[in-house]
Structure formats: C-alpha cells, structure tokens
Amino acid sequence: MKLLAIETSTMVGGVAIMEDDTLIAESRINVKVTHSERIMGAIDHMLMQSGMKIDDIDVFGIAIGPGSFTGLRVGLSTVKGLVYATGKKLVSVATLEAFAWNMPFSKYQVCPLLDARKKEVYAGIFRWNGNGFARVMNEQTIKIDKLLSLINEPTIFLGEGSIIYKDSIKAWLNDSAIFGNPQDMVPSPANVAYIGMIKAKKGEFEDPIKLVPLYIRKSEAEIKIGS
C-alpha cells in the first residue's frame, strides 16, 4: 500500500510518501512562502524522484489540525482534490498527535505547542504507552500560564509555541522543562504518513465530503460575524 501524506498545519509545510512500512520520501521546508504556492510542486517533485505517478498512490493522508487556519484549509482542499481526481481513499491524522511522534519511546510526557495567537497555544499532552501515544490532555486552545499550572512532572515541549514561550516555561517548571532539538521542533510529514498508514490498514477512512479541519476555535472572521 502506498500512502502520500500532506502536513500544512504550520509554516513548516511538507509531504511524505510511505509504502507499507517503508518511508520512501519526505520533504519539509520552513520558509515564509504560502502552502498554496509550493504544496503541489512538492508533491510533483517527490513523485518524480520516487519514480511514481499520482495514480500509484492508494491512500492520501492529511494532518487535520489544529493549526494555521489558512494552512489547514489549503492542505485539506489539496488532498480532497487529489482524492476526487483519483478515486482513492483518505485518512486524517490529528496534528498534535503526529507531532508527539517526534519523541517516540520517551519516558517523559510530550507536549506539542502551536501558536494560537492572543497569548494562547494549541496544546495537547501525550504519554508513550508502549505501542503509541495516549492522550493525557486532549487538544485544546489554552493560555500558556493555565497550561503550565496543570503540569507537575518532567515534560518535553515541542513546536513553535514552546519557542515563543520558552522563558515562561522554564521559569515555571525549571528543570522539569525539556525542549526538543531543532529537528524535533517542527512537524514531520513522515509521522502523518506513519499514523495514516496504521489507520488505513485498519480501514479507518474519511468521507472527503464531510471531512473538515480541526480548528478547535473560531476564526477571526467567524468571531466578528457573531459579535
């Protein structure tokens, strides 16, 4: 089974291809260029370099959020277009769960943080249970101080939110605050592909018509309309 995964939850967009249990290719880039400008080019390049065509892909995977509203919309619209064009299956993967997989086998709990603006973060807390990550705290939008008040043990922090609020995290948790290395601080499309492959093998497919991004909170436009 061949699976192509797309990750556009943050500025670090990327694509990965897996065939069964083998990672064939992964591409990610952390630059200020919109995903709409580069995602299809990245897909075409990876397929060409892998000696594949789009019709060779059996399943498409997408990081469904939370994250950048624009990035999630671009990623989902792209993958839906590919699914409609090819008639292939679709799986979705929670962004922060996939992010936690940057630290498999960790003896410490893992807390990926994405910047949600307004002094808030998209956060989740995950603990390795031997076969994967279990949720200690479900994904949510939360003030950084409130989040830190809930943590009372050594924790690995990942993501742009942990960089933005590093001083606050260190001041609150002291030596219990552990930060990932640079390569671990950005989302991995390969993780999305890996989890997506597990879901595909279980037959946990999505209806592309009904699938929507996991925003968690309303966009600025929705807030203004409702006010």
CSV table of C-alpha atoms in Angstrom, one decimal:
chain,number,residue,atom,x,y,z
A,1,MET,CA,0.0,0.0,0.0
A,2,LYS,CA,1.3,3.4,-1.0
A,3,LEU,CA,0.3,6.5,1.0
A,4,LEU,CA,1.0,10.2,0.4
A,5,ALA,CA,0.6,12.5,3.4
A,6,ILE,CA,0.4,16.3,3.5
A,7,GLU,CA,1.2,18.4,6.5
A,8,THR,CA,0.3,22.1,6.4
A,9,SER,CA,-0.7,22.9,10.0
A,10,THR,CA,2.2,25.3,10.5
A,11,MET,CA,4.5,27.4,8.3
A,12,VAL,CA,6.6,24.2,8.0
A,13,GLY,CA,4.7,22.5,5.2
A,14,GLY,CA,5.7,19.1,3.9
A,15,VAL,CA,4.8,15.9,2.1
A,16,ALA,CA,5.8,12.3,2.7
A,17,ILE,CA,5.3,9.0,0.9
A,18,MET,CA,5.2,5.6,2.5
A,19,GLU,CA,4.9,2.2,1.0
A,20,ASP,CA,3.7,-0.3,3.6
A,21,ASP,CA,6.2,0.0,6.5
A,22,THR,CA,8.9,1.9,4.5
A,23,LEU,CA,9.3,5.6,4.2
A,24,ILE,CA,10.0,6.4,0.6
A,25,ALA,CA,10.5,10.1,0.7
A,26,GLU,CA,9.9,13.2,2.9
A,27,SER,CA,10.1,16.9,2.1
A,28,ARG,CA,9.6,19.8,4.5
A,29,ILE,CA,10.6,23.4,4.4
A,30,ASN,CA,10.4,26.2,6.9
A,31,VAL,CA,10.2,29.4,4.9
A,32,LYS,CA,7.7,32.2,4.6
A,33,VAL,CA,6.0,31.0,1.4
A,34,THR,CA,2.4,30.2,1.3
A,35,HIS,CA,1.4,26.5,1.1
A,36,SER,CA,-0.7,27.2,-1.9
A,37,GLU,CA,2.4,28.3,-3.7
A,38,ARG,CA,4.5,25.2,-3.0
A,39,ILE,CA,2.5,22.2,-2.0
A,40,MET,CA,1.6,20.8,-5.5
A,41,GLY,CA,5.2,21.5,-6.6
A,42,ALA,CA,6.5,19.5,-3.7
A,43,ILE,CA,4.1,16.6,-4.4
A,44,ASP,CA,5.1,16.5,-8.1
A,45,HIS,CA,8.8,16.6,-7.2
A,46,MET,CA,8.5,13.8,-4.7
A,47,LEU,CA,6.5,11.6,-7.0
A,48,MET,CA,9.0,12.1,-9.8
A,49,GLN,CA,12.0,11.5,-7.6
A,50,SER,CA,10.3,8.3,-6.3
A,51,GLY,CA,9.5,7.0,-9.7
A,52,MET,CA,5.8,7.2,-9.1
A,53,LYS,CA,2.7,8.7,-10.6
A,54,ILE,CA,-0.2,10.1,-8.7
A,55,ASP,CA,-2.3,7.1,-9.7
A,56,ASP,CA,0.2,4.8,-8.0
A,57,ILE,CA,-0.9,6.2,-4.6
A,58,ASP,CA,-3.5,4.1,-2.8
A,59,VAL,CA,-4.3,6.4,0.1
A,60,PHE,CA,-3.9,10.1,0.8
A,61,GLY,CA,-3.4,11.4,4.3
A,62,ILE,CA,-3.8,14.8,5.8
A,63,ALA,CA,-2.9,16.5,9.1
A,64,ILE,CA,-6.3,17.7,10.1
A,65,GLY,CA,-5.4,20.2,12.8
A,66,PRO,CA,-5.3,22.2,15.0
A,67,GLY,CA,-3.0,24.8,13.5
A,68,SER,CA,-3.0,27.6,11.0
A,69,PHE,CA,-6.5,28.2,9.6
A,70,THR,CA,-5.2,29.1,6.2
A,71,GLY,CA,-2.7,26.2,6.2
A,72,LEU,CA,-5.3,23.7,7.2
A,73,ARG,CA,-7.7,24.9,4.5
A,74,VAL,CA,-5.0,24.7,1.8
A,75,GLY,CA,-3.9,21.2,2.8
A,76,LEU,CA,-7.4,19.8,3.0
A,77,SER,CA,-8.6,21.3,-0.2
A,78,THR,CA,-5.4,20.0,-1.9
A,79,VAL,CA,-5.9,16.4,-0.6
A,80,LYS,CA,-9.6,16.5,-1.4
A,81,GLY,CA,-8.8,17.5,-5.0
A,82,LEU,CA,-6.4,14.5,-5.2
A,83,VAL,CA,-8.9,12.1,-3.8
A,84,TYR,CA,-11.7,13.3,-6.1
A,85,ALA,CA,-9.3,13.1,-9.1
A,86,THR,CA,-8.0,9.7,-8.4
A,87,GLY,CA,-10.9,8.0,-6.6
A,88,LYS,CA,-8.5,6.8,-3.9
A,89,LYS,CA,-9.1,6.7,-0.1
A,90,LEU,CA,-8.5,9.4,2.5
A,91,VAL,CA,-7.3,9.3,6.1
A,92,SER,CA,-6.9,12.1,8.6
A,93,VAL,CA,-4.4,12.5,11.4
A,94,ALA,CA,-4.5,14.8,14.4
A,95,THR,CA,-1.7,17.3,14.1
A,96,LEU,CA,-0.5,17.3,17.7
A,97,GLU,CA,-0.6,13.5,18.0
A,98,ALA,CA,1.6,13.3,14.9
A,99,PHE,CA,3.8,15.9,16.4
A,100,ALA,CA,4.3,13.9,19.6
A,101,TRP,CA,5.7,11.1,17.5
A,102,ASN,CA,8.8,13.2,17.1
A,103,MET,CA,9.6,11.7,20.5
A,104,PRO,CA,8.6,8.0,20.4
A,105,PHE,CA,9.6,5.8,23.4
A,106,SER,CA,10.0,8.9,25.6
A,107,LYS,CA,9.8,8.2,29.4
A,108,TYR,CA,8.5,11.8,29.8
A,109,GLN,CA,5.2,13.1,28.7
A,110,VAL,CA,5.3,15.1,25.5
A,111,CYS,CA,3.5,18.5,25.0
A,112,PRO,CA,3.5,19.9,21.5
A,113,LEU,CA,2.6,23.6,21.3
A,114,LEU,CA,1.5,25.6,18.3
A,115,ASP,CA,1.0,29.4,18.4
A,116,ALA,CA,-2.7,30.2,18.5
A,117,ARG,CA,-2.1,34.0,18.9
A,118,LYS,CA,-3.8,36.1,21.6
A,119,LYS,CA,-1.3,34.7,24.1
A,120,GLU,CA,-2.7,31.3,23.7
A,121,VAL,CA,-1.4,28.0,22.3
A,122,TYR,CA,-2.9,24.9,20.7
A,123,ALA,CA,-1.7,22.2,23.1
A,124,GLY,CA,-2.1,18.6,23.9
A,125,ILE,CA,-0.2,16.3,26.3
A,126,PHE,CA,0.7,12.8,25.3
A,127,ARG,CA,2.3,9.8,27.1
A,128,TRP,CA,4.0,6.8,25.5
A,129,ASN,CA,2.3,3.6,26.4
A,130,GLY,CA,4.5,1.1,24.7
A,131,ASN,CA,2.7,1.0,21.3
A,132,GLY,CA,1.9,4.6,20.7
A,133,PHE,CA,0.9,7.8,22.4
A,134,ALA,CA,-2.1,8.1,24.7
A,135,ARG,CA,-3.7,11.5,25.4
A,136,VAL,CA,-3.1,12.9,28.9
A,137,MET,CA,-4.8,16.1,27.9
A,138,ASN,CA,-7.0,16.5,24.8
A,139,GLU,CA,-6.1,19.1,22.2
A,140,GLN,CA,-7.3,22.5,23.1
A,141,THR,CA,-6.7,26.2,22.9
A,142,ILE,CA,-5.3,27.4,26.3
A,143,LYS,CA,-3.4,30.3,27.9
A,144,ILE,CA,0.2,29.3,28.5
A,145,ASP,CA,0.1,30.0,32.2
A,146,LYS,CA,-3.0,27.9,32.7
A,147,LEU,CA,-1.4,25.1,30.8
A,148,LEU,CA,1.7,25.2,32.9
A,149,SER,CA,-0.3,25.2,36.1
A,150,LEU,CA,-1.6,21.8,35.0
A,151,ILE,CA,1.9,20.3,34.6
A,152,ASN,CA,3.7,18.9,37.6
A,153,GLU,CA,6.2,16.4,36.1
A,154,PRO,CA,9.1,16.5,33.6
A,155,THR,CA,7.7,17.3,30.2
A,156,ILE,CA,9.2,17.5,26.7
A,157,PHE,CA,7.9,20.6,24.9
A,158,LEU,CA,7.9,20.8,21.1
A,159,GLY,CA,6.8,23.3,18.4
A,160,GLU,CA,6.7,27.0,17.7
A,161,GLY,CA,4.7,27.7,20.8
A,162,SER,CA,7.4,26.3,23.0
A,163,ILE,CA,9.9,28.5,21.4
A,164,ILE,CA,7.7,31.6,21.8
A,165,TYR,CA,7.0,30.9,25.4
A,166,LYS,CA,10.3,29.2,26.3
A,167,ASP,CA,11.2,31.7,29.1
A,168,SER,CA,7.8,31.3,30.7
A,169,ILE,CA,8.0,27.6,30.6
A,170,LYS,CA,11.5,27.5,32.1
A,171,ALA,CA,10.6,30.0,34.8
A,172,TRP,CA,7.5,27.9,35.8
A,173,LEU,CA,8.9,24.4,35.5
A,174,ASN,CA,12.6,24.9,36.0
A,175,ASP,CA,14.5,21.6,35.3
A,176,SER,CA,11.2,19.8,34.6
A,177,ALA,CA,11.0,21.7,31.3
A,178,ILE,CA,12.7,19.8,28.5
A,179,PHE,CA,12.9,21.1,24.9
A,180,GLY,CA,13.4,19.2,21.7
A,181,ASN,CA,16.3,19.6,19.4
A,182,PRO,CA,15.8,21.9,16.3
A,183,GLN,CA,14.9,18.9,14.1
A,184,ASP,CA,12.2,17.8,16.6
A,185,MET,CA,10.6,21.2,17.0
A,186,VAL,CA,8.8,21.2,13.6
A,187,PRO,CA,6.0,18.9,12.4
A,188,SER,CA,7.0,15.8,10.5
A,189,PRO,CA,5.0,14.7,7.4
A,190,ALA,CA,6.6,11.3,7.8
A,191,ASN,CA,4.7,11.0,11.2
A,192,VAL,CA,1.5,11.9,9.5
A,193,ALA,CA,2.2,9.2,6.9
A,194,TYR,CA,3.1,6.6,9.5
A,195,ILE,CA,-0.1,7.1,11.6
A,196,GLY,CA,-2.1,7.4,8.4
A,197,MET,CA,-0.8,4.1,7.3
A,198,ILE,CA,-1.9,2.5,10.6
A,199,LYS,CA,-5.4,3.9,10.2
A,200,ALA,CA,-5.5,2.9,6.5
A,201,LYS,CA,-4.7,-0.7,7.4
A,202,LYS,CA,-7.5,-0.7,9.9
A,203,GLY,CA,-9.9,0.7,7.3
A,204,GLU,CA,-10.4,4.0,9.2
A,205,PHE,CA,-11.1,6.1,6.1
A,206,GLU,CA,-12.8,9.5,6.0
A,207,ASP,CA,-15.6,10.8,3.8
A,208,PRO,CA,-14.0,13.6,1.8
A,209,ILE,CA,-17.2,15.4,1.5
A,210,LYS,CA,-17.8,15.6,5.3
A,211,LEU,CA,-14.2,16.0,6.5
A,212,VAL,CA,-13.4,19.4,7.9
A,213,PRO,CA,-10.3,20.8,9.6
A,214,LEU,CA,-10.0,20.5,13.4
A,215,TYR,CA,-9.9,24.2,14.1
A,216,ILE,CA,-10.8,24.0,17.9
A,217,ARG,CA,-11.7,27.6,18.0
A,218,LYS,CA,-13.5,30.0,15.7
A,219,SER,CA,-11.6,32.1,13.1
A,220,GLU,CA,-11.4,35.9,13.4
A,221,ALA,CA,-14.0,36.3,10.6
A,222,GLU,CA,-16.4,34.0,12.5
A,223,ILE,CA,-15.9,35.9,15.7
A,224,LYS,CA,-16.6,39.2,14.0
A,225,ILE,CA,-19.7,37.9,12.3
A,226,GLY,CA,-21.0,36.6,15.7
A,227,SER,CA,-20.3,39.8,17.6
